[in-house]
Coordinates of C-alpha atoms and ligand atoms in Angstrom, one line a residue:
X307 CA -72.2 4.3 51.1
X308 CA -71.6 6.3 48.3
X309 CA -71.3 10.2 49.1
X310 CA -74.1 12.2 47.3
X311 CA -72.8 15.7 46.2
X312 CA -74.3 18.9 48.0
X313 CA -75.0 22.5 46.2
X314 CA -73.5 25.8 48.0
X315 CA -76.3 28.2 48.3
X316 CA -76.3 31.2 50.6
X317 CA -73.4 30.6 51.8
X318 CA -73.6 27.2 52.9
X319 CA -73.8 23.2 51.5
X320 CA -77.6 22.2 51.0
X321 CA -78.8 18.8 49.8
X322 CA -80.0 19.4 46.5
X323 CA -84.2 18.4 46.3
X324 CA -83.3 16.2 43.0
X325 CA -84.9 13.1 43.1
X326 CA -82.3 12.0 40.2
X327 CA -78.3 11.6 40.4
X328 CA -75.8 10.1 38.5
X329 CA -72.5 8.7 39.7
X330 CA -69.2 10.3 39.5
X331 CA -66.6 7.6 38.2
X332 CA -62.9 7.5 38.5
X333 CA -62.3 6.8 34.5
X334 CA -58.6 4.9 35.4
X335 CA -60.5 2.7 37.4
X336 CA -64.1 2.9 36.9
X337 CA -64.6 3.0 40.4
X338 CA -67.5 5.4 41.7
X339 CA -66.0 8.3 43.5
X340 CA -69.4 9.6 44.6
X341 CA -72.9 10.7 43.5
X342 CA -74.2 14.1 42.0
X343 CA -77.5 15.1 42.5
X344 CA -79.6 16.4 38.8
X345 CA -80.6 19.7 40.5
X346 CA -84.3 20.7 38.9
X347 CA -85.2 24.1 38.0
X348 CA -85.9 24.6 41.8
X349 CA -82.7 24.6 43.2
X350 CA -81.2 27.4 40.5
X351 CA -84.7 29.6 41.2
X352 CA -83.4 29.1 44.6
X353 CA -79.9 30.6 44.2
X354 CA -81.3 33.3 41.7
X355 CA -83.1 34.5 44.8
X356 CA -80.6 34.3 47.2
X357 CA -77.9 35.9 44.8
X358 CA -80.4 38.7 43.9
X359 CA -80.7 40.0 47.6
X360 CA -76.8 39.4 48.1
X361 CA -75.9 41.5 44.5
X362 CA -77.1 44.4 46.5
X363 CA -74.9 44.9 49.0
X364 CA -72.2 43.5 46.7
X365 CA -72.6 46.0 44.3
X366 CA -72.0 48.4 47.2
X367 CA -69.1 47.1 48.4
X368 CA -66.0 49.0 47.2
X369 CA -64.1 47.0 45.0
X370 CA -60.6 47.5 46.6
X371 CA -62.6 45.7 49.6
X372 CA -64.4 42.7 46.4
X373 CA -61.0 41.7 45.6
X374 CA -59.8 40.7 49.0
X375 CA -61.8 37.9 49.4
X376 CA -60.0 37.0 45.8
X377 CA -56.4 37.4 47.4
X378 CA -57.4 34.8 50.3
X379 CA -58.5 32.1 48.2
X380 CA -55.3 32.8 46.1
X381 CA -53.8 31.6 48.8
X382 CA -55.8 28.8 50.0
X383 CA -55.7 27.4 46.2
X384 CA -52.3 27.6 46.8
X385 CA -52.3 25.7 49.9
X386 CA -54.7 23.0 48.3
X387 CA -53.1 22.8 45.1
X388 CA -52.2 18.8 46.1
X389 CA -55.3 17.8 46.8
X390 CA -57.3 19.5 44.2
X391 CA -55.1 18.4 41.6
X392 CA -55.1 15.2 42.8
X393 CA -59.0 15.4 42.5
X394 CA -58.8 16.5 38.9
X395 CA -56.6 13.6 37.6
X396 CA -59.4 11.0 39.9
X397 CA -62.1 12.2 38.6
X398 CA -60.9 13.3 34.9
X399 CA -58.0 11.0 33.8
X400 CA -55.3 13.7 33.2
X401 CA -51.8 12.9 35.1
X402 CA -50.9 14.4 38.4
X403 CA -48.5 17.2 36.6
X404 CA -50.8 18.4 34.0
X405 CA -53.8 18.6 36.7
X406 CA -51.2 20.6 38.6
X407 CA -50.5 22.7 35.7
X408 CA -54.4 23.5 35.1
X409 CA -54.6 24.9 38.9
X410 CA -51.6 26.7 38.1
X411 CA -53.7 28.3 35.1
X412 CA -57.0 28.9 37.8
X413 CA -54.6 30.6 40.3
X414 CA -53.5 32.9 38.0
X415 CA -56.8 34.1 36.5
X416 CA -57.4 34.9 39.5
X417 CA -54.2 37.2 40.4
X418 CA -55.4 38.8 37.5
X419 CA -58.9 39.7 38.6
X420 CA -57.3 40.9 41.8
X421 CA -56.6 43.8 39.2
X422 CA -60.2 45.1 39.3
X423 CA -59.4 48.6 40.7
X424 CA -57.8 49.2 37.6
X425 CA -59.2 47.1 34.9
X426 CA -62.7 48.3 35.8
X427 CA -62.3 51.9 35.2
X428 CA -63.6 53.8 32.9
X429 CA -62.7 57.1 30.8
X430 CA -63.8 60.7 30.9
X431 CA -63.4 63.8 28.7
X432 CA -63.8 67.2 30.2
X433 CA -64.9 69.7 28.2
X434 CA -67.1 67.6 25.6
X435 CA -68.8 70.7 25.3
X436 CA -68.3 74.7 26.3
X437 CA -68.6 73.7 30.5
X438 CA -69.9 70.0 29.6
X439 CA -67.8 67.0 30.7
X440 CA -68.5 63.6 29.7
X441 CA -67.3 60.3 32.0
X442 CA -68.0 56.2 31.1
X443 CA -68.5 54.3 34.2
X444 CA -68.8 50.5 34.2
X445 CA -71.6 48.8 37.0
X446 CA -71.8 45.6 37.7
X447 CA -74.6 43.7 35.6
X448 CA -75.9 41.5 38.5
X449 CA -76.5 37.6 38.6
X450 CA -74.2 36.0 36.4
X451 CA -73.8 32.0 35.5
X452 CA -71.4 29.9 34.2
X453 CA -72.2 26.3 32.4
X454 CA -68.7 24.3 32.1
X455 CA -67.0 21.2 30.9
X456 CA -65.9 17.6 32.0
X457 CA -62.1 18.3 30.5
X458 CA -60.6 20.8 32.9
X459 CA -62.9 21.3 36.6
X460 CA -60.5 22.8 38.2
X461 CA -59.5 25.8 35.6
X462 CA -62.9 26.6 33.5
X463 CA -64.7 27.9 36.2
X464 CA -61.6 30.4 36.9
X465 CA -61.9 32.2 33.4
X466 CA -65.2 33.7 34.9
X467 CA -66.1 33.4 38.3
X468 CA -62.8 36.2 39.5
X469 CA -63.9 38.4 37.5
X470 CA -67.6 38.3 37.7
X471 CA -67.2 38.4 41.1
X472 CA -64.6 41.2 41.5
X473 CA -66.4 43.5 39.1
X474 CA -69.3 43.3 41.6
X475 CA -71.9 40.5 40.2
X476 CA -73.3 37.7 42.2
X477 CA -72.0 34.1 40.4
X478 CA -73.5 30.6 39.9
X479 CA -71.1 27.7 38.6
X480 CA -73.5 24.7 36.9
X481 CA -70.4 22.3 37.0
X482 CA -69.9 19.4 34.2
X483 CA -71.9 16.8 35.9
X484 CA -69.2 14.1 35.0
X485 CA -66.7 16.3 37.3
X486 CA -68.6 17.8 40.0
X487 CA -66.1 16.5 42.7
X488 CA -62.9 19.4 42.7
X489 CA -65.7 21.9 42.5
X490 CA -67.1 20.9 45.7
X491 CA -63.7 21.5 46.8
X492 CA -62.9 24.8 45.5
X493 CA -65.9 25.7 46.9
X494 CA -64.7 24.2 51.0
X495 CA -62.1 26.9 50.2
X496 CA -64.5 29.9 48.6
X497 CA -66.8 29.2 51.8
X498 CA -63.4 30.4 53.8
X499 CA -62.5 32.9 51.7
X500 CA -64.9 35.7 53.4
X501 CA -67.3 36.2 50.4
X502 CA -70.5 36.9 51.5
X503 CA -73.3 34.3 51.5
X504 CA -74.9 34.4 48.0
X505 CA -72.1 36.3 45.8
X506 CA -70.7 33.1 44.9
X507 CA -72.5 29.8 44.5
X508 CA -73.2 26.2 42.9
X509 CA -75.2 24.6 42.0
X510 CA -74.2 20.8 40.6
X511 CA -77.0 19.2 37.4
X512 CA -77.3 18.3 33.8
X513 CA -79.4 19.8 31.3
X514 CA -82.8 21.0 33.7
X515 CA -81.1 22.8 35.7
X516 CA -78.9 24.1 32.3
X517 CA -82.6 25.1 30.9
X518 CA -83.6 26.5 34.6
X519 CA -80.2 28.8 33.9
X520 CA -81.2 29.7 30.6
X521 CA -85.0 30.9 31.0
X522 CA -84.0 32.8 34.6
X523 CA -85.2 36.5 34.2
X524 CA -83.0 37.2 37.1
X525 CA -79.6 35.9 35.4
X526 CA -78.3 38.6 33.5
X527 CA -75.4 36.8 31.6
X528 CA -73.9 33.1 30.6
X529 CA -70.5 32.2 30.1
X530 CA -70.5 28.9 28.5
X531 CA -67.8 26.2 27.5
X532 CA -68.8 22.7 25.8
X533 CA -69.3 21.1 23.0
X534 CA -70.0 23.3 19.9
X535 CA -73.6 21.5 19.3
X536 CA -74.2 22.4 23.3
X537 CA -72.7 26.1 22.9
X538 CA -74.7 26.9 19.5
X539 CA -77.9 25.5 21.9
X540 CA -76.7 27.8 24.9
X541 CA -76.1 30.5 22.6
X542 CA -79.6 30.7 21.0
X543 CA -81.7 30.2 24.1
X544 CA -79.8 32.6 26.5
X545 CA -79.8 35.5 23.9
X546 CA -84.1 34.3 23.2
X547 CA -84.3 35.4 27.0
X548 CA -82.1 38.4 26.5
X549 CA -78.9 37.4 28.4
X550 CA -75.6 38.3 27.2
X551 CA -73.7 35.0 26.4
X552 CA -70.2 34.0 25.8
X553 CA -70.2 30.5 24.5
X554 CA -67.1 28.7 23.9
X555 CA -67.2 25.3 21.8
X556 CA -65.4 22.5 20.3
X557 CA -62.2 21.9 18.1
X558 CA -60.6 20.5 15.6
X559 CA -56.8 22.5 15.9
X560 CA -54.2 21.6 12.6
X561 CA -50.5 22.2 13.2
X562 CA -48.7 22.8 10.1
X563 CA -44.8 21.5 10.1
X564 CA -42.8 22.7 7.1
X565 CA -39.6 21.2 6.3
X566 CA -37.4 23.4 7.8
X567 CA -38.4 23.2 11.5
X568 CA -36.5 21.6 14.1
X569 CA -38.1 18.0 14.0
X570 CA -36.8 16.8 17.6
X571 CA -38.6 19.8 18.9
X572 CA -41.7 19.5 17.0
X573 CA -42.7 16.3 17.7
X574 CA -41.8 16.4 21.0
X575 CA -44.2 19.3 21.6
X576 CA -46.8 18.2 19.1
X577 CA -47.0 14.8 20.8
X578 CA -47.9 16.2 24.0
X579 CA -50.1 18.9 22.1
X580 CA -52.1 15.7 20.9
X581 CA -51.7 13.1 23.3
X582 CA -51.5 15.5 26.2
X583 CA -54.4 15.5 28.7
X584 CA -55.3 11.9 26.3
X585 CA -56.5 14.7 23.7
X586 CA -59.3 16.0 25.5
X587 CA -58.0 19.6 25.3
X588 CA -60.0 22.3 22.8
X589 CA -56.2 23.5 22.5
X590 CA -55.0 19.4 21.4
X591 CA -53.5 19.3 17.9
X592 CA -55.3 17.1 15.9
X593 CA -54.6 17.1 12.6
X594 CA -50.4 17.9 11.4
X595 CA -50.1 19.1 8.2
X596 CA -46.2 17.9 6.7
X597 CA -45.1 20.2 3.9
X598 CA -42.7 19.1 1.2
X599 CA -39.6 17.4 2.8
X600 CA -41.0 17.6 6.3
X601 CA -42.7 14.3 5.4
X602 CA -40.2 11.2 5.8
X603 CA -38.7 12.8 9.0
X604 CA -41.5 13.9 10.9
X605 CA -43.7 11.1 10.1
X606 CA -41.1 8.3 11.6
X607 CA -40.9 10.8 14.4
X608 CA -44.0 10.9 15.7
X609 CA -45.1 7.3 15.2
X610 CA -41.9 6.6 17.0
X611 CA -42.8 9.4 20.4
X612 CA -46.9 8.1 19.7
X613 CA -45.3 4.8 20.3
X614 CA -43.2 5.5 23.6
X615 CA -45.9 7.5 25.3
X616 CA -46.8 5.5 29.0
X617 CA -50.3 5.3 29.5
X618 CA -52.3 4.5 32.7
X619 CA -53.9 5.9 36.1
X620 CA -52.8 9.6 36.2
X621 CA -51.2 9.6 39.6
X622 CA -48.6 6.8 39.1
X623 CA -45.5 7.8 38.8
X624 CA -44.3 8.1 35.3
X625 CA -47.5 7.8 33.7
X626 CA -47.5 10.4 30.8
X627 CA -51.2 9.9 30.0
X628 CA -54.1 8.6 31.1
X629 CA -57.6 7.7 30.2
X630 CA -60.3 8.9 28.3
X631 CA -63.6 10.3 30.4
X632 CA -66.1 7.2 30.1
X633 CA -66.5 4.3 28.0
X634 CA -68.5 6.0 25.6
X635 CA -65.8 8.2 25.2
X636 CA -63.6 5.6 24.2
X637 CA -66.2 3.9 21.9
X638 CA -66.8 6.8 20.1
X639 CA -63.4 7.2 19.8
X640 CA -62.5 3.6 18.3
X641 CA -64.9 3.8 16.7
X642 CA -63.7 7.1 14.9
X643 CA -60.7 5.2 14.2
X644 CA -62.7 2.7 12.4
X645 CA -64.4 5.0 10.3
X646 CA -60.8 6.6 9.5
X647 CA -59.7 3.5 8.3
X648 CA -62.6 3.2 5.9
X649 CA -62.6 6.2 4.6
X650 CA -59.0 5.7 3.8
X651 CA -56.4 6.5 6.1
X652 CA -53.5 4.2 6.9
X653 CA -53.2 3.3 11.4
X654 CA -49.5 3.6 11.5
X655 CA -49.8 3.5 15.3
X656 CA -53.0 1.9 16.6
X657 CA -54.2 2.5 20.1
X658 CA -57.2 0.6 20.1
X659 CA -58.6 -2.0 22.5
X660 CA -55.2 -1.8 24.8
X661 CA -55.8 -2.8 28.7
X662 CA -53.4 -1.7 31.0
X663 CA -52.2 -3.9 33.9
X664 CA -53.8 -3.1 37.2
X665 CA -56.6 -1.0 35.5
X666 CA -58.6 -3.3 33.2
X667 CA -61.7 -1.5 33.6
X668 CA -60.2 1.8 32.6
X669 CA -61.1 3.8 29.9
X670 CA -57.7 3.8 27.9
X671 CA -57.3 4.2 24.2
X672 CA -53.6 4.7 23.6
X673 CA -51.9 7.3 21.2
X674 CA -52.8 6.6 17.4
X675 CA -51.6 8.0 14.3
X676 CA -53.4 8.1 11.0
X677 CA -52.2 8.9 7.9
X678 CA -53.3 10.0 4.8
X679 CA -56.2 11.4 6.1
X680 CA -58.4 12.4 3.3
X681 CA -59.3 16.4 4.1
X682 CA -63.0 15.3 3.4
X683 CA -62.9 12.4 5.8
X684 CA -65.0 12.5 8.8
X685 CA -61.8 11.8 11.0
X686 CA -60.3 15.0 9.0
X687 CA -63.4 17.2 9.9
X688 CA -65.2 15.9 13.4
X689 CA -63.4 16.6 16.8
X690 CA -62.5 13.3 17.8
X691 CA -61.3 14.6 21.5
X692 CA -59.3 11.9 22.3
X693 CA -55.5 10.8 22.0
X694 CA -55.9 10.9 17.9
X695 CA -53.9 12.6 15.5
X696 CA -54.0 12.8 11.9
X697 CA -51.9 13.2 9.5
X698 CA -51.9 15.1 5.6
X699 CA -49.2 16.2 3.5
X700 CA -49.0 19.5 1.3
X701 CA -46.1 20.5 -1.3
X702 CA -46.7 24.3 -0.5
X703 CA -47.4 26.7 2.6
X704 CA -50.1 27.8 0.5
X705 CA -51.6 24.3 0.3
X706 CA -51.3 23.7 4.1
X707 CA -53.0 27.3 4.6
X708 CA -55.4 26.4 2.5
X709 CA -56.3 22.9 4.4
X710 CA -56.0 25.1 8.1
X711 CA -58.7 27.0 7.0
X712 CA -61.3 24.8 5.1
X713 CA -62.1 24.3 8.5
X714 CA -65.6 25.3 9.9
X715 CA -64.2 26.0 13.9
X716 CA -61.6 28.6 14.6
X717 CA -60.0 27.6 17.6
X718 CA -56.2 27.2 17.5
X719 CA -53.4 27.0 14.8
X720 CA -49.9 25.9 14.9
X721 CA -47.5 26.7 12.8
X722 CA -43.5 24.2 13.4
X723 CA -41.0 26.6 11.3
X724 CA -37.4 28.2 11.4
X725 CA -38.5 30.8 9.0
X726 CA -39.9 33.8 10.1
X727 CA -41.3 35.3 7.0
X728 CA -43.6 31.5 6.6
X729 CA -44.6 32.2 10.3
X730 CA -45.5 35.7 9.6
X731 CA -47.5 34.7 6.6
X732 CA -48.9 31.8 8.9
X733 CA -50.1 34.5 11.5
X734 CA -51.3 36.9 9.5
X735 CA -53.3 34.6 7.2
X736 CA -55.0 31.7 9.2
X737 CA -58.7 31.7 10.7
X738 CA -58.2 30.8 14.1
X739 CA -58.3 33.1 17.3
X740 CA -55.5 31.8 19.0
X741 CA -52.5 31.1 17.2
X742 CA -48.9 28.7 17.6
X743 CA -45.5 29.6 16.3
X744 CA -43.3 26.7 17.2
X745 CA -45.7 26.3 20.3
X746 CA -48.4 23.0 20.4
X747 CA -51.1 24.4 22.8
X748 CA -51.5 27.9 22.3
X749 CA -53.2 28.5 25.7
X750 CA -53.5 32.6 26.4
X751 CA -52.8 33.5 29.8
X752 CA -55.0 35.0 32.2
X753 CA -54.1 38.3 31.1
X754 CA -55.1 37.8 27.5
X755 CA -58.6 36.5 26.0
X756 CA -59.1 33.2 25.1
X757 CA -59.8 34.1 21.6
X758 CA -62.0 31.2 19.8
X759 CA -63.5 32.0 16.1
X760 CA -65.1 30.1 13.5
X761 CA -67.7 27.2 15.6
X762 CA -65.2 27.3 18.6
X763 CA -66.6 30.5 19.8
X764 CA -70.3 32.3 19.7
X765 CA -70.4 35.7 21.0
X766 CA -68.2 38.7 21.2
X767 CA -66.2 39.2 24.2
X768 CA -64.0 36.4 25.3
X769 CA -63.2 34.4 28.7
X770 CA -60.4 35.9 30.8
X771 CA -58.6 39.4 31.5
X772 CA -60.1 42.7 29.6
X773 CA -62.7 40.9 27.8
X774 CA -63.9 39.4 30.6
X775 CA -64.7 43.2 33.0
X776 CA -66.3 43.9 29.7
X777 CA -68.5 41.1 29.4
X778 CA -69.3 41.2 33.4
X779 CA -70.0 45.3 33.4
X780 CA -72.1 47.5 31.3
X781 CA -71.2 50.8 30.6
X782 CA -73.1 53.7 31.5
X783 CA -72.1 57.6 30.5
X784 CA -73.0 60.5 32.2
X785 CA -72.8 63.8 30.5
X786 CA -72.9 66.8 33.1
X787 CA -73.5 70.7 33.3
X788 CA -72.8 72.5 36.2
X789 CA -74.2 76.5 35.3
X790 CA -71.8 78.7 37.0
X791 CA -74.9 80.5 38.9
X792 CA -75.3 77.2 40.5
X793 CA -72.3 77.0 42.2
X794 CA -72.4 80.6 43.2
X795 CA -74.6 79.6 45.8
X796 CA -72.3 77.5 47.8
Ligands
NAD223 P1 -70.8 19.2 26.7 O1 -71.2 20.2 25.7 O2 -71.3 17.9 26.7 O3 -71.1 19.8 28.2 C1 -70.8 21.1 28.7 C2 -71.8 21.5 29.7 O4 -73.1 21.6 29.0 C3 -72.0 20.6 30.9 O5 -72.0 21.4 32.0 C4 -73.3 19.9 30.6 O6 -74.0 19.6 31.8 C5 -74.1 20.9 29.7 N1 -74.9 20.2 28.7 C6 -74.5 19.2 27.9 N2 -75.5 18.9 27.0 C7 -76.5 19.7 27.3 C8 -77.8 19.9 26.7 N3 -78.2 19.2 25.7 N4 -78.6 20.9 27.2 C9 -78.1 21.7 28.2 N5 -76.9 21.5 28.8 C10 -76.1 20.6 28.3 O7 -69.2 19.3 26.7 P2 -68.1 18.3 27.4 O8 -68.1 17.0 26.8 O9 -68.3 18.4 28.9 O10 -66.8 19.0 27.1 C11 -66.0 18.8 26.0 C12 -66.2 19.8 24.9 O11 -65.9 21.1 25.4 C13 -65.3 19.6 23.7 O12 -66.0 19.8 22.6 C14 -64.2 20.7 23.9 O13 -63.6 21.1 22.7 C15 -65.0 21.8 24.5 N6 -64.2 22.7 25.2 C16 -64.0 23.9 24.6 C17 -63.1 24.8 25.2 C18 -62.9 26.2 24.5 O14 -62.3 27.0 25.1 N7 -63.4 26.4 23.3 C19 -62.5 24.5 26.4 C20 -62.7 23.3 27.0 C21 -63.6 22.4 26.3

């Protein structure tokens, strides 16, 4: 019988009271890996409670003491890296190696909330006034939730729940009900980890329990990452309820390669920018922009690494890509690649209805190449979120600038160049918040925001490091007098 998921509330695994659930597939395979419940507003009015009570002592505890439940699962993340990885790539398609790499990218995220003694302080100035001294102190803001994606399970939730936790908040994680299956796992390992019952808990749903989130007077803030129609939607109704939300969305990321850049290297890393992870990245390069010469050379380059990429279930050996998340996925996809080819673009490399041997029920669409994409074209505009990239030519950096930012989201930019003053210009001129120079995914580490703009990113203060104790504290400053007649007295 299948295995139906469980929620972790107060401490401990509870059977959900859904009377709905939806099955959790293997997208290699299509084989169902288990069920998850569709938790109803009861179950997160539940947790609400149950962190409440638990955010009092929390808040209490000193955080030198918060942060050592943070260096034990450190090291139990680090003793379940295998498995958890392994249940990335089953449940989300990505290869063994780049599900390793994403846990690499949790792990660290949370070494860098284990820096809470520091990066929560706050400042003082003695003196403001003749025997008036003036001090900012940050405190904790309470219950705090996080809503996140199918595309990476076992990283997302780390951008937040370290440092909500460490900076003394209670936590709910609303998984992506498509992945629920590596969070249950994480949390085997949070449950050993020594937190106290409530500081840290999930529970697993689609969009009522989302909406339950949402409306909660007791949950003080929402950290969000989607799709940008999903974060615009999160956005509005958390800050109609008077939350504080951080709402991270979609992508469409251009890489511009001008003729002097180093076209072994480029393609190389702008093939796994695009195809990496089968394009289901916010950080995958999805539309290259050639520039004068760059053309002949880079084009035959890419068609020919597009070409060589092997594609199939994750954890084989060798495989450098694997499937999309569901079938809908991949129709939407194809038929993307359709509507590319009507609106005028040239398939140079078509990775349409392809089976691969031993998985004919996966959910494969292999690496495709258009060119000549038409900067108006839907396929030049929409995130397509799958192993797709599209090609346009300019004569000038200008030009190429100029197509990087008639964009409407803001995520990532890529400059390919040997130049430095083009990358300079590059940098300084494009409208993206996190930007490439001769790199294909321009992922920050943990110890620098994740800086979206434009429709990848409604808000203020980022995921990860110093944005993140900002967006989990609020700042409180206490301006005080002590009359010298007063302390006479003792
Ligand atoms: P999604 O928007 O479908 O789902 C994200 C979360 O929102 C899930 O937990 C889901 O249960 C919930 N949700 C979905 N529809 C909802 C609705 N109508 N009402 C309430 N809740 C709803 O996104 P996805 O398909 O899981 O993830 C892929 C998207 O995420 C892509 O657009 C990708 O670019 C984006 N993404 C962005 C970043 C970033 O940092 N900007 C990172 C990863 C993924």
């Amino acid at each position: 019988m299948t295995e139906r998921l469980h929620n972790f509330i107060d401490g401990d695994w509870r059977a959900s009271t859904a009377d709905h659930a939806l099955n959790v597939i293997n997208p290699a395979s299509a084989e169902v890996l288990a069920e998850v419940p569709l938790s109803p507003a009861a179950d997160v009015h539940q947790a609400v409670e149950i962190a409440e009570c638990a955010f009092i002592g929390w808040r209490r505890t000193p955080v030198v003491d918060r942060v050592q439940p943070l260096f034990k699962l450190k090291a139990l993340l680090e003793q379940h890296r295998d498995d958890l990885s392994l249940s990335i790539t089953n449940e989300c398609g990505k290869t063994l190696a780049e599900s390793k790499g994403e846990m690499q990218r949790a792990i660290e995220n949370v070494e860098t909330a284990c820096g809470m003694p520091t990066m929560m302080q706050g400042t003082n100035c003695e003196d403001i006034a003749s025997g008036i001294d003036e001090h900012m102190i940050r405190q904790p803001l309470g219950v705090v939730a996080a809503i996140t994606p199918f595309n990476f399970p076992g990283m997302i939730p780390f951008w937040f729940m370290p440092y909500a936790v460490a900076a003394g908040n209670c936590f709910l994680l609303k998984p992506s009900e498509r992945v629920p299956i590596t969070s249950q796992k994480v949390f085997h390992l949070i449950q050993q980890a020594g937190f106290p019952p409530g500081v840290i808990q999930l529970v697993n749903g689609g969009r009522d329990a989302v909406n339950a989130i949402l409306d909660h007077p007791g949950i003080r803030a929402i950290s969000f990452v989607g799709s940008t129609a999903t974060a615009r939607y999160v956005y509005s109704r958390a800050a109609a309820s008077g939350k504080r939300a951080q709402c991270q969305g979609g992508a469409k990321n251009p890489v511009v390669v001008m003729p002097d850049a180093d076209m072994e290297m480029t393609t190389r890393i702008l093939a796994d920018s695009a195809f990496g992870c089968a394009g289901q990245r916010c950080l995958a390069a999805s539309v290259a922009i050639s520039v004068g010469g760059a053309r002949p050379s880079f084009t035959e380059q890419i068609v020919a690494t597009a070409t060589k990429r092997k594609v199939g279930y994750g954890a084989a050996p060798g495989i450098e890509m694997g499937p999309v998340i569901s079938a809908e996925s991949k129709a939407r996809i194809e038929g993307l690649i359709a509507k590319g080819e009507h609106e005028g673009a040239r398939v140079l490399v078509d990775g349409r209805s392809r089976k691969i041997s031993g998985y004919e029920d996966g959910y494969f669409v292999l690496p495709t190449v258009l060119d000549d994409v038409p900067p108006d074209a839907e396929t030049a505009r929409t995130e397509i979120f799958g192993p797709v990239l599209s090609l346009m030519h300019a004569q000038t950096i200008e030009e190429a600038i100029a197509l990087v930012n008639g964009r409407s989201y803001g995520n990532m930019a890529c400059i390919f160049t040997t130049d430095g003053a083009n990358a300079r210009r590059f940098r300084y001129e494009v409208n993206a918040g996190n930007v490439g120079i001769n790199v294909g995914v321009a992922a920050p580490m943990s110890t620098f925001p994740f800086s979206g703009w434009g429709e990848s990113f409604f808000g203020d203060l980022h995921a990860q490091a110093h944005h993140a104790v900002e967006f989990y504290t609020q700042t409180k400053v206490v301006v005080e007098r002590w009359p010298k007649e007063w302390s006479r007295k003792f």
